Amino acid sequence: MARLSDSIERFIIELMDGADRIELRRNELAQHFSCAPSQINYVLATRFSIERGYIIDSRRGEGGYVRIVQMRPDCSGENLLCELLGRVGTQINEDGARGLVHQLLQLELITEREAGLMAAATADAALQIPVSAKDVLRAGVLRSLLIQAFRNMEGGEGHDVR
Amino acid sequence: MARLSDSIERFIIELMDGADRIELRRNELAQHFSCAPSQINYVLATRFSIERGYIIDSRRGEGGYVRIVQMRPDCSGENLLCELLGRVGTQINEDGARGLVHQLLQLELITEREAGLMAAATADAALQIPVSAKDVLRAGVLRSLLIQAFRNMEGGEGHDVR
DNA sequence: ATAATAAAGTCAGGGATAGTCAAAAATTTT
DNA sequence: AAAATTTTTGACTATCCCTGACTTTATTAT
């Protein structure tokens, strides 16, 4: 029998129907498939991961939702974000970060102002901790920035700045 | 169900219509939305906080009111930057950082995309170190971002609205 | 002054969502 | 069949929104 996770994956993809984003209620979906709500999280984690080109956003409480955003993999056959994240790795130095940001700028995926911000956030001066750990920390910040930058490209409202 | 709080927030912002202050009756507003009066307090606390640059003033009893004042730092350039850096101080938590970014957005000093980047760089998730030091680190990153944001503004390119 | 009335504030709690994690179950690989 | 891997579930947690009971303050009437 087709695994439940696969069915749910297919169902969601069909729901998206080419659109690059969709919002759904976790519990409703779980009910539709008569499974535990956390099963949905599993599907999201394994089938709609960053590596596969998706970004998940969610909110709890009354009016809660789970939003799935598919990043368009345009600029390169492979998923560009995925590749960039790979290049960031677990640590990266200031020059490496700058180079990467510069490349985004060259590709016209971000503006000069945005590039300036990304560079500022990953500059040595911004990360005030013992030198030894800076590169690791910078990698975390840069990853977060990259994911956000790609979210921006989807034209949506990005995530709440709340 | 659409969140009542969001509707009320929107309603108030529309009422203000660019003005920097407004006075309203808590009970009337509650009645308009058919909700408990305390709901209004909730909206004020979560959407019109100090962090977002609002000050709430009120009076009880006959002729009571709630006044919402949007702080518009009248200083610009250097002074505003100074003030904001002061607010960041040596440490700031995630909510504080978000509120400040939200305010820059409201003041139209940065674009939504830029706000998203600033929020991403100062999110808890981006700073992968022991919790205890996060706020200090975040302050460093945010300071760096602010300085860069103001550098952008002086460049006078206006902001790309994309 | 005191009492009555008319606001607004506070806070704890409940309901509605979603997330996490570890253990059990199922499936696949060796 | 044993081991390894993936899937599924359930118990517990976290967050957000909304309400209601009770409190505080200001004004007005007696």
Short mmCIF file of C-alpha atoms (C1' of nucleotides) in Angstrom, two decimals:
data_model
loop_
_atom_site.label_atom_id
_atom_site.label_comp_id
_atom_site.label_asym_id
_atom_site.label_seq_id
_atom_site.Cartn_x
_atom_site.Cartn_y
_atom_site.Cartn_z
CA MET A 1 0.00 0.00 0.00
CA ALA A 2 1.15 3.46 -0.83
CA ARG A 3 2.55 4.99 2.24
CA LEU A 4 0.42 7.54 3.94
CA SER A 5 3.18 10.11 3.75
CA ASP A 6 3.33 9.72 0.00
CA SER A 7 -0.40 10.21 -0.31
CA ILE A 8 -0.28 13.31 1.77
CA GLU A 9 2.61 14.62 -0.27
CA ARG A 10 0.72 14.06 -3.49
CA PHE A 11 -2.41 15.60 -2.05
CA ILE A 12 -0.58 18.76 -1.08
CA ILE A 13 1.13 19.05 -4.42
CA GLU A 14 -2.20 18.70 -6.15
CA LEU A 15 -3.69 21.30 -3.90
CA MET A 16 -0.92 23.70 -4.86
CA ASP A 17 -1.69 23.04 -8.47
CA GLY A 18 1.21 25.01 -9.82
CA ALA A 19 0.82 27.88 -7.40
CA ASP A 20 3.93 28.73 -5.46
CA ARG A 21 2.28 28.87 -2.09
CA ILE A 22 -0.56 27.43 -0.16
CA GLU A 23 -1.96 27.69 3.31
CA LEU A 24 -3.60 24.88 5.15
CA ARG A 25 -4.81 23.85 8.57
CA ARG A 26 -2.73 21.07 10.00
CA ASN A 27 -5.58 19.50 11.90
CA GLU A 28 -7.99 19.50 9.00
CA LEU A 29 -5.47 17.80 6.80
CA ALA A 30 -4.75 15.23 9.48
CA GLN A 31 -8.45 14.57 9.84
CA HIS A 32 -8.84 14.19 6.12
CA PHE A 33 -6.30 11.41 6.25
CA SER A 34 -7.38 10.11 9.65
CA CYS A 35 -3.92 10.33 11.05
CA ALA A 36 -2.13 12.03 13.88
CA PRO A 37 -1.59 15.74 13.29
CA SER A 38 2.09 15.28 13.85
CA GLN A 39 2.12 13.07 10.78
CA ILE A 40 1.71 16.26 8.80
CA ASN A 41 4.83 17.65 10.37
CA TYR A 42 6.67 14.55 9.34
CA VAL A 43 5.58 14.96 5.75
CA LEU A 44 6.55 18.59 5.77
CA ALA A 45 9.94 17.81 7.21
CA THR A 46 10.73 15.01 4.81
CA ARG A 47 8.97 16.06 1.61
CA PHE A 48 8.78 19.81 1.75
CA SER A 49 12.17 20.59 3.13
CA ILE A 50 14.53 23.38 2.22
CA GLU A 51 16.61 20.88 0.31
CA ARG A 52 13.64 20.13 -1.84
CA GLY A 53 12.99 23.77 -2.41
CA TYR A 54 10.24 24.55 0.04
CA ILE A 55 9.93 26.89 2.95
CA ILE A 56 7.42 26.33 5.71
CA ASP A 57 5.87 29.08 7.75
CA SER A 58 3.27 28.61 10.41
CA ARG A 59 1.29 30.13 13.18
CA ARG A 60 -0.45 28.64 16.18
CA GLY A 61 -3.63 29.50 17.96
CA GLU A 62 -6.94 30.75 16.68
CA GLY A 63 -6.65 31.32 12.97
CA GLY A 64 -3.47 29.28 12.83
CA TYR A 65 -2.11 27.90 9.59
CA VAL A 66 0.77 26.19 7.88
CA ARG A 67 2.06 27.91 4.78
CA ILE A 68 4.10 26.07 2.24
CA VAL A 69 6.10 28.17 -0.20
CA GLN A 70 7.75 26.62 -3.17
CA MET A 71 10.87 28.46 -4.19
CA ARG A 72 11.22 28.84 -7.84
CA PRO A 73 14.36 27.11 -8.89
CA ASP A 74 14.80 29.39 -11.86
CA CYS A 75 18.29 30.76 -12.08
CA SER A 76 19.95 27.45 -12.17
CA GLY A 77 18.69 24.04 -13.01
CA GLU A 78 19.46 22.89 -9.54
CA ASN A 79 18.00 24.63 -6.60
CA LEU A 80 20.14 27.68 -6.14
CA LEU A 81 19.28 28.22 -2.52
CA CYS A 82 20.18 24.67 -1.74
CA GLU A 83 23.51 25.06 -3.42
CA LEU A 84 24.26 28.29 -1.62
CA LEU A 85 23.35 26.81 1.71
CA GLY A 86 25.72 24.02 0.95
CA ARG A 87 28.45 26.50 0.26
CA VAL A 88 27.84 28.23 3.54
CA GLY A 89 28.22 24.97 5.35
CA THR A 90 28.84 24.96 9.05
CA GLN A 91 31.26 27.83 9.01
CA ILE A 92 32.32 30.59 6.69
CA ASN A 93 34.63 33.54 7.08
CA GLU A 94 33.94 37.18 6.38
CA ASP A 95 35.33 37.14 2.88
CA GLY A 96 33.41 34.03 2.01
CA ALA A 97 30.19 35.61 3.14
CA ARG A 98 30.90 38.79 1.23
CA GLY A 99 31.65 36.86 -1.91
CA LEU A 100 28.45 34.98 -1.69
CA VAL A 101 26.42 38.12 -1.13
CA HIS A 102 28.17 39.74 -4.03
CA GLN A 103 27.15 36.89 -6.22
CA LEU A 104 23.50 37.30 -5.30
CA LEU A 105 23.84 40.91 -6.26
CA GLN A 106 25.40 40.02 -9.60
CA LEU A 107 22.52 37.69 -10.29
CA GLU A 108 20.22 40.59 -9.49
CA LEU A 109 18.42 38.56 -6.92
CA ILE A 110 18.89 41.26 -4.33
CA THR A 111 19.37 45.02 -4.42
CA GLU A 112 22.48 46.88 -3.39
CA ARG A 113 20.82 48.01 -0.22
CA GLU A 114 19.93 44.47 0.64
CA ALA A 115 23.43 43.30 -0.12
CA GLY A 116 24.70 45.97 2.24
CA LEU A 117 22.48 44.66 5.01
CA MET A 118 23.50 41.08 4.47
CA ALA A 119 27.15 42.05 4.57
CA ALA A 120 26.62 44.11 7.70
CA ALA A 121 24.92 41.27 9.54
CA THR A 122 27.73 38.87 8.75
CA ALA A 123 30.64 41.22 9.28
CA ASP A 124 33.18 40.34 11.91
CA ALA A 125 32.33 43.53 13.71
CA ALA A 126 28.72 42.50 14.13
CA LEU A 127 29.52 39.22 15.81
CA GLN A 128 30.92 40.10 19.14
CA ILE A 129 32.22 36.85 20.48
CA PRO A 130 35.59 35.18 20.74
CA VAL A 131 37.15 34.91 17.33
CA SER A 132 37.21 31.15 17.31
CA ALA A 133 33.48 30.77 17.01
CA LYS A 134 32.73 33.64 14.67
CA ASP A 135 32.73 31.63 11.51
CA VAL A 136 30.28 29.15 12.88
CA LEU A 137 27.99 31.84 14.10
CA ARG A 138 28.24 33.71 10.82
CA ALA A 139 27.21 30.61 8.97
CA GLY A 140 24.03 30.48 11.02
CA VAL A 141 23.20 34.10 10.35
CA LEU A 142 23.97 33.80 6.67
CA ARG A 143 21.82 30.72 6.28
CA SER A 144 18.95 32.55 7.89
CA LEU A 145 19.50 35.51 5.57
CA LEU A 146 19.63 33.35 2.47
CA ILE A 147 16.42 31.61 3.30
CA GLN A 148 14.75 34.93 3.90
CA ALA A 149 16.14 36.38 0.69
CA PHE A 150 14.62 33.56 -1.27
CA ARG A 151 11.36 33.96 0.53
CA ASN A 152 11.39 37.53 -0.66
CA MET A 153 11.74 36.42 -4.22
CA GLU A 154 8.46 34.63 -4.07
CA GLY A 155 6.73 37.94 -3.99
CA GLY A 156 4.77 37.03 -0.90
CA GLU A 157 4.71 39.10 2.20
CA GLY A 158 7.55 37.15 3.61
CA HIS A 159 7.21 36.33 7.21
CA ASP A 160 5.68 38.49 9.81
CA VAL A 161 7.90 41.10 11.19
CA ARG A 162 6.12 41.13 14.38
CA MET B 1 -11.45 32.40 10.86
CA ALA B 2 -9.78 35.70 10.23
CA ARG B 3 -8.23 36.99 13.37
CA LEU B 4 -10.23 39.64 15.10
CA SER B 5 -7.05 41.20 16.44
CA ASP B 6 -5.74 41.73 12.94
CA SER B 7 -8.97 43.38 11.87
CA ILE B 8 -8.90 45.69 14.82
CA GLU B 9 -5.29 46.56 14.16
CA ARG B 10 -6.06 47.39 10.56
CA PHE B 11 -9.09 49.39 11.56
CA ILE B 12 -7.09 51.51 13.95
CA ILE B 13 -4.30 52.12 11.48
CA GLU B 14 -6.84 53.21 8.91
CA LEU B 15 -8.47 55.48 11.41
CA MET B 16 -5.14 57.12 12.08
CA ASP B 17 -4.67 57.63 8.40
CA GLY B 18 -1.16 58.92 8.64
CA ALA B 19 -1.84 61.10 11.65
CA ASP B 20 0.46 60.54 14.57
CA ARG B 21 -2.24 60.26 17.17
CA ILE B 22 -5.80 59.27 17.66
CA GLU B 23 -8.25 59.03 20.49
CA LEU B 24 -10.93 56.45 20.81
CA ARG B 25 -13.38 54.98 23.25
CA ARG B 26 -12.47 51.49 24.22
CA ASN B 27 -16.04 50.36 24.70
CA GLU B 28 -17.31 51.79 21.45
CA LEU B 29 -14.59 50.08 19.53
CA ALA B 30 -15.31 46.81 21.30
CA GLN B 31 -18.95 47.16 20.48
CA HIS B 32 -18.16 47.89 16.86
CA PHE B 33 -16.40 44.56 16.70
CA SER B 34 -18.79 42.81 19.08
CA CYS B 35 -16.04 41.69 21.35
CA ALA B 36 -14.99 42.02 24.94
CA PRO B 37 -13.53 45.43 25.77
CA SER B 38 -10.42 43.78 27.05
CA GLN B 39 -9.84 42.52 23.55
CA ILE B 40 -8.93 46.07 22.68
CA ASN B 41 -6.28 46.05 25.36
CA TYR B 42 -4.90 42.89 23.88
CA VAL B 43 -4.59 44.48 20.48
CA LEU B 44 -2.95 47.54 21.94
CA ALA B 45 -0.48 45.45 23.86
CA THR B 46 0.49 43.22 20.99
CA ARG B 47 0.23 45.55 17.99
CA PHE B 48 0.77 49.03 19.32
CA SER B 49 3.59 48.40 21.71
CA ILE B 50 6.43 50.65 22.69
CA GLU B 51 8.71 48.40 20.73
CA ARG B 52 6.79 49.21 17.63
CA GLY B 53 6.98 52.85 18.40
CA TYR B 54 3.60 53.57 19.91
CA ILE B 55 2.65 55.07 23.22
CA ILE B 56 -0.72 54.47 24.78
CA ASP B 57 -2.32 56.96 27.03
CA SER B 58 -5.72 56.66 28.58
CA ARG B 59 -8.21 57.93 31.07
CA ARG B 60 -10.96 56.20 32.92
CA GLY B 61 -14.31 57.42 34.06
CA GLU B 62 -16.78 59.71 32.39
CA GLY B 63 -15.28 61.08 29.23
CA GLY B 64 -12.60 58.44 29.28
CA TYR B 65 -10.54 57.63 26.21
CA VAL B 66 -7.62 55.72 24.86
CA ARG B 67 -5.06 57.73 22.98
CA ILE B 68 -2.60 56.09 20.64
CA VAL B 69 0.45 58.11 19.74
CA GLN B 70 2.85 56.99 17.09
CA MET B 71 6.31 58.11 17.99
CA ARG B 72 7.92 59.64 14.98
CA PRO B 73 11.42 60.47 15.92
CA ASP B 74 11.57 64.00 14.53
CA CYS B 75 15.27 63.78 14.34
CA SER B 76 16.51 62.11 11.22
CA GLY B 77 19.82 60.87 9.99
CA GLU B 78 22.51 60.80 12.61
CA ASN B 79 20.22 61.63 15.48
CA LEU B 80 17.66 59.01 14.71
CA LEU B 81 20.36 56.44 14.28
CA CYS B 82 21.79 57.46 17.60
CA GLU B 83 18.50 57.10 19.31
CA LEU B 84 17.84 53.70 17.83
CA LEU B 85 21.29 52.46 18.71
CA GLY B 86 20.61 53.62 22.20
CA ARG B 87 17.44 51.62 22.27
CA VAL B 88 19.26 48.53 21.15
CA GLY B 89 21.75 48.94 23.93
CA THR B 90 23.99 46.09 24.91
CA GLN B 91 21.33 43.45 24.61
CA ILE B 92 17.90 43.04 23.11
CA ASN B 93 15.57 40.09 22.78
CA GLU B 94 13.87 38.78 19.68
CA ASP B 95 10.65 40.67 20.25
CA GLY B 96 12.50 43.87 20.86
CA ALA B 97 14.44 43.52 17.66
CA ARG B 98 11.33 42.72 15.69
CA GLY B 99 9.49 45.65 17.09
CA LEU B 100 12.27 47.98 16.15
CA VAL B 101 12.45 46.62 12.64
CA HIS B 102 8.69 46.93 12.37
CA GLN B 103 8.98 50.55 13.32
CA LEU B 104 11.59 51.26 10.66
CA LEU B 105 9.17 49.73 8.21
CA GLN B 106 6.28 51.85 9.43
CA LEU B 107 8.44 54.93 9.07
CA GLU B 108 9.11 53.81 5.52
CA LEU B 109 12.82 53.93 6.04
CA ILE B 110 13.24 50.39 4.81
CA THR B 111 11.31 48.11 2.49
CA GLU B 112 9.45 44.98 3.46
CA ARG B 113 12.16 42.86 1.94
CA GLU B 114 14.77 44.65 3.95
CA ALA B 115 12.71 44.29 7.09
CA GLY B 116 12.51 40.58 6.42
CA LEU B 117 16.27 40.35 6.16
CA MET B 118 16.83 42.30 9.32
CA ALA B 119 14.37 40.11 11.19
CA ALA B 120 16.01 36.99 9.82
CA ALA B 121 19.47 38.06 10.90
CA THR B 122 18.33 38.77 14.42
CA ALA B 123 16.04 35.81 14.88
CA ASP B 124 16.77 33.41 17.68
CA ALA B 125 17.14 30.66 15.13
CA ALA B 126 19.95 32.47 13.35
CA LEU B 127 22.08 32.85 16.45
CA GLN B 128 23.24 29.42 17.33
CA ILE B 129 24.79 29.84 20.70
CA PRO B 130 23.74 29.24 24.27
CA VAL B 131 20.58 31.11 25.03
CA SER B 132 22.16 33.24 27.69
CA ALA B 133 24.34 35.14 25.28
CA LYS B 134 21.87 35.53 22.43
CA ASP B 135 20.55 38.89 23.42
CA VAL B 136 24.00 40.38 23.61
CA LEU B 137 24.98 38.96 20.28
CA ARG B 138 21.74 40.08 18.69
CA ALA B 139 22.38 43.60 19.88
CA GLY B 140 25.69 43.56 18.03
CA VAL B 141 24.13 42.33 14.83
CA LEU B 142 21.25 44.76 15.04
CA ARG B 143 23.56 47.68 15.63
CA SER B 144 25.53 46.72 12.59
CA LEU B 145 22.34 46.45 10.56
CA LEU B 146 21.07 49.82 11.71
CA ILE B 147 24.27 51.54 10.79
CA GLN B 148 24.16 49.95 7.37
CA ALA B 149 20.50 50.81 6.90
CA PHE B 150 21.27 54.44 7.53
CA ARG B 151 24.22 54.34 5.22
CA ASN B 152 21.80 53.10 2.60
CA MET B 153 19.50 55.99 3.24
CA GLU B 154 22.20 58.57 2.85
CA GLY B 155 23.12 57.05 -0.47
CA GLY B 156 19.79 58.61 -1.33
CA GLU B 157 18.75 55.91 -3.76
CA GLY B 158 15.36 55.92 -2.17
CA HIS B 159 14.15 52.46 -1.62
CA ASP B 160 13.46 49.99 -4.27
CA VAL B 161 9.96 48.96 -3.75
CA ARG B 162 9.79 45.49 -5.06
"C1'" DA C 1 -17.99 64.49 51.48
"C1'" DT C 2 -20.29 60.38 49.86
"C1'" DA C 3 -22.45 57.67 46.76
"C1'" DA C 4 -23.49 56.47 42.21
"C1'" DT C 5 -22.14 55.95 37.62
"C1'" DA C 6 -19.14 55.56 33.78
"C1'" DA C 7 -15.29 54.62 31.88
"C1'" DA C 8 -10.69 51.90 31.38
"C1'" DG C 9 -7.17 48.23 33.29
"C1'" DT C 10 -5.57 43.60 34.91
"C1'" DC C 11 -5.12 38.94 34.96
"C1'" DA C 12 -6.04 34.21 34.97
"C1'" DG C 13 -8.11 30.79 32.25
"C1'" DG C 14 -10.05 28.36 28.29
"C1'" DG C 15 -10.14 27.13 23.50
"C1'" DA C 16 -7.85 26.59 19.17
"C1'" DT C 17 -3.94 25.67 16.82
"C1'" DA C 18 0.71 24.07 15.79
"C1'" DG C 19 5.39 21.86 17.39
"C1'" DT C 20 8.49 18.32 19.57
"C1'" DC C 21 10.17 14.03 20.68
"C1'" DA C 22 10.49 9.39 21.74
"C1'" DA C 23 8.62 4.96 21.24
"C1'" DA C 24 6.04 1.65 18.54
"C1'" DA C 25 5.11 -0.23 14.02
"C1'" DA C 26 6.06 -1.05 9.37
"C1'" DT C 27 9.12 -1.53 5.64
"C1'" DT C 28 13.44 -2.16 3.36
"C1'" DT C 29 18.13 -3.71 3.23
"C1'" DT C 30 21.72 -7.01 4.41
"C1'" DA D 1 15.82 -13.24 10.10
"C1'" DA D 2 18.41 -9.46 11.81
"C1'" DA D 3 19.50 -4.98 11.30
"C1'" DA D 4 18.64 -0.59 9.66
"C1'" DT D 5 15.64 2.75 8.13
"C1'" DT D 6 11.40 5.01 7.56
"C1'" DT D 7 6.81 5.86 8.96
"C1'" DT D 8 3.16 6.51 12.31
"C1'" DT D 9 1.31 7.56 16.64
"C1'" DG D 10 0.50 9.72 21.12
"C1'" DA D 11 1.66 12.35 25.06
"C1'" DC D 12 3.29 16.59 26.28
"C1'" DT D 13 4.46 21.48 25.17
"C1'" DA D 14 4.13 26.21 23.20
"C1'" DT D 15 1.70 30.01 21.33
"C1'" DC D 16 -1.97 32.93 20.11
"C1'" DC D 17 -6.44 34.74 20.67
"C1'" DC D 18 -10.45 35.96 23.26
"C1'" DT D 19 -13.47 36.42 27.29
"C1'" DG D 20 -15.18 37.38 31.87
"C1'" DA D 21 -14.77 38.49 36.57
"C1'" DC D 22 -12.84 41.71 39.32
"C1'" DT D 23 -10.21 46.22 40.14
"C1'" DT D 24 -9.08 51.06 39.62
"C1'" DT D 25 -9.95 55.78 38.47
"C1'" DA D 26 -12.65 59.89 37.10
"C1'" DT D 27 -16.81 62.49 36.98
"C1'" DT D 28 -21.34 63.72 38.50
"C1'" DA D 29 -25.24 63.81 41.57
"C1'" DT D 30 -26.88 64.04 46.33
#
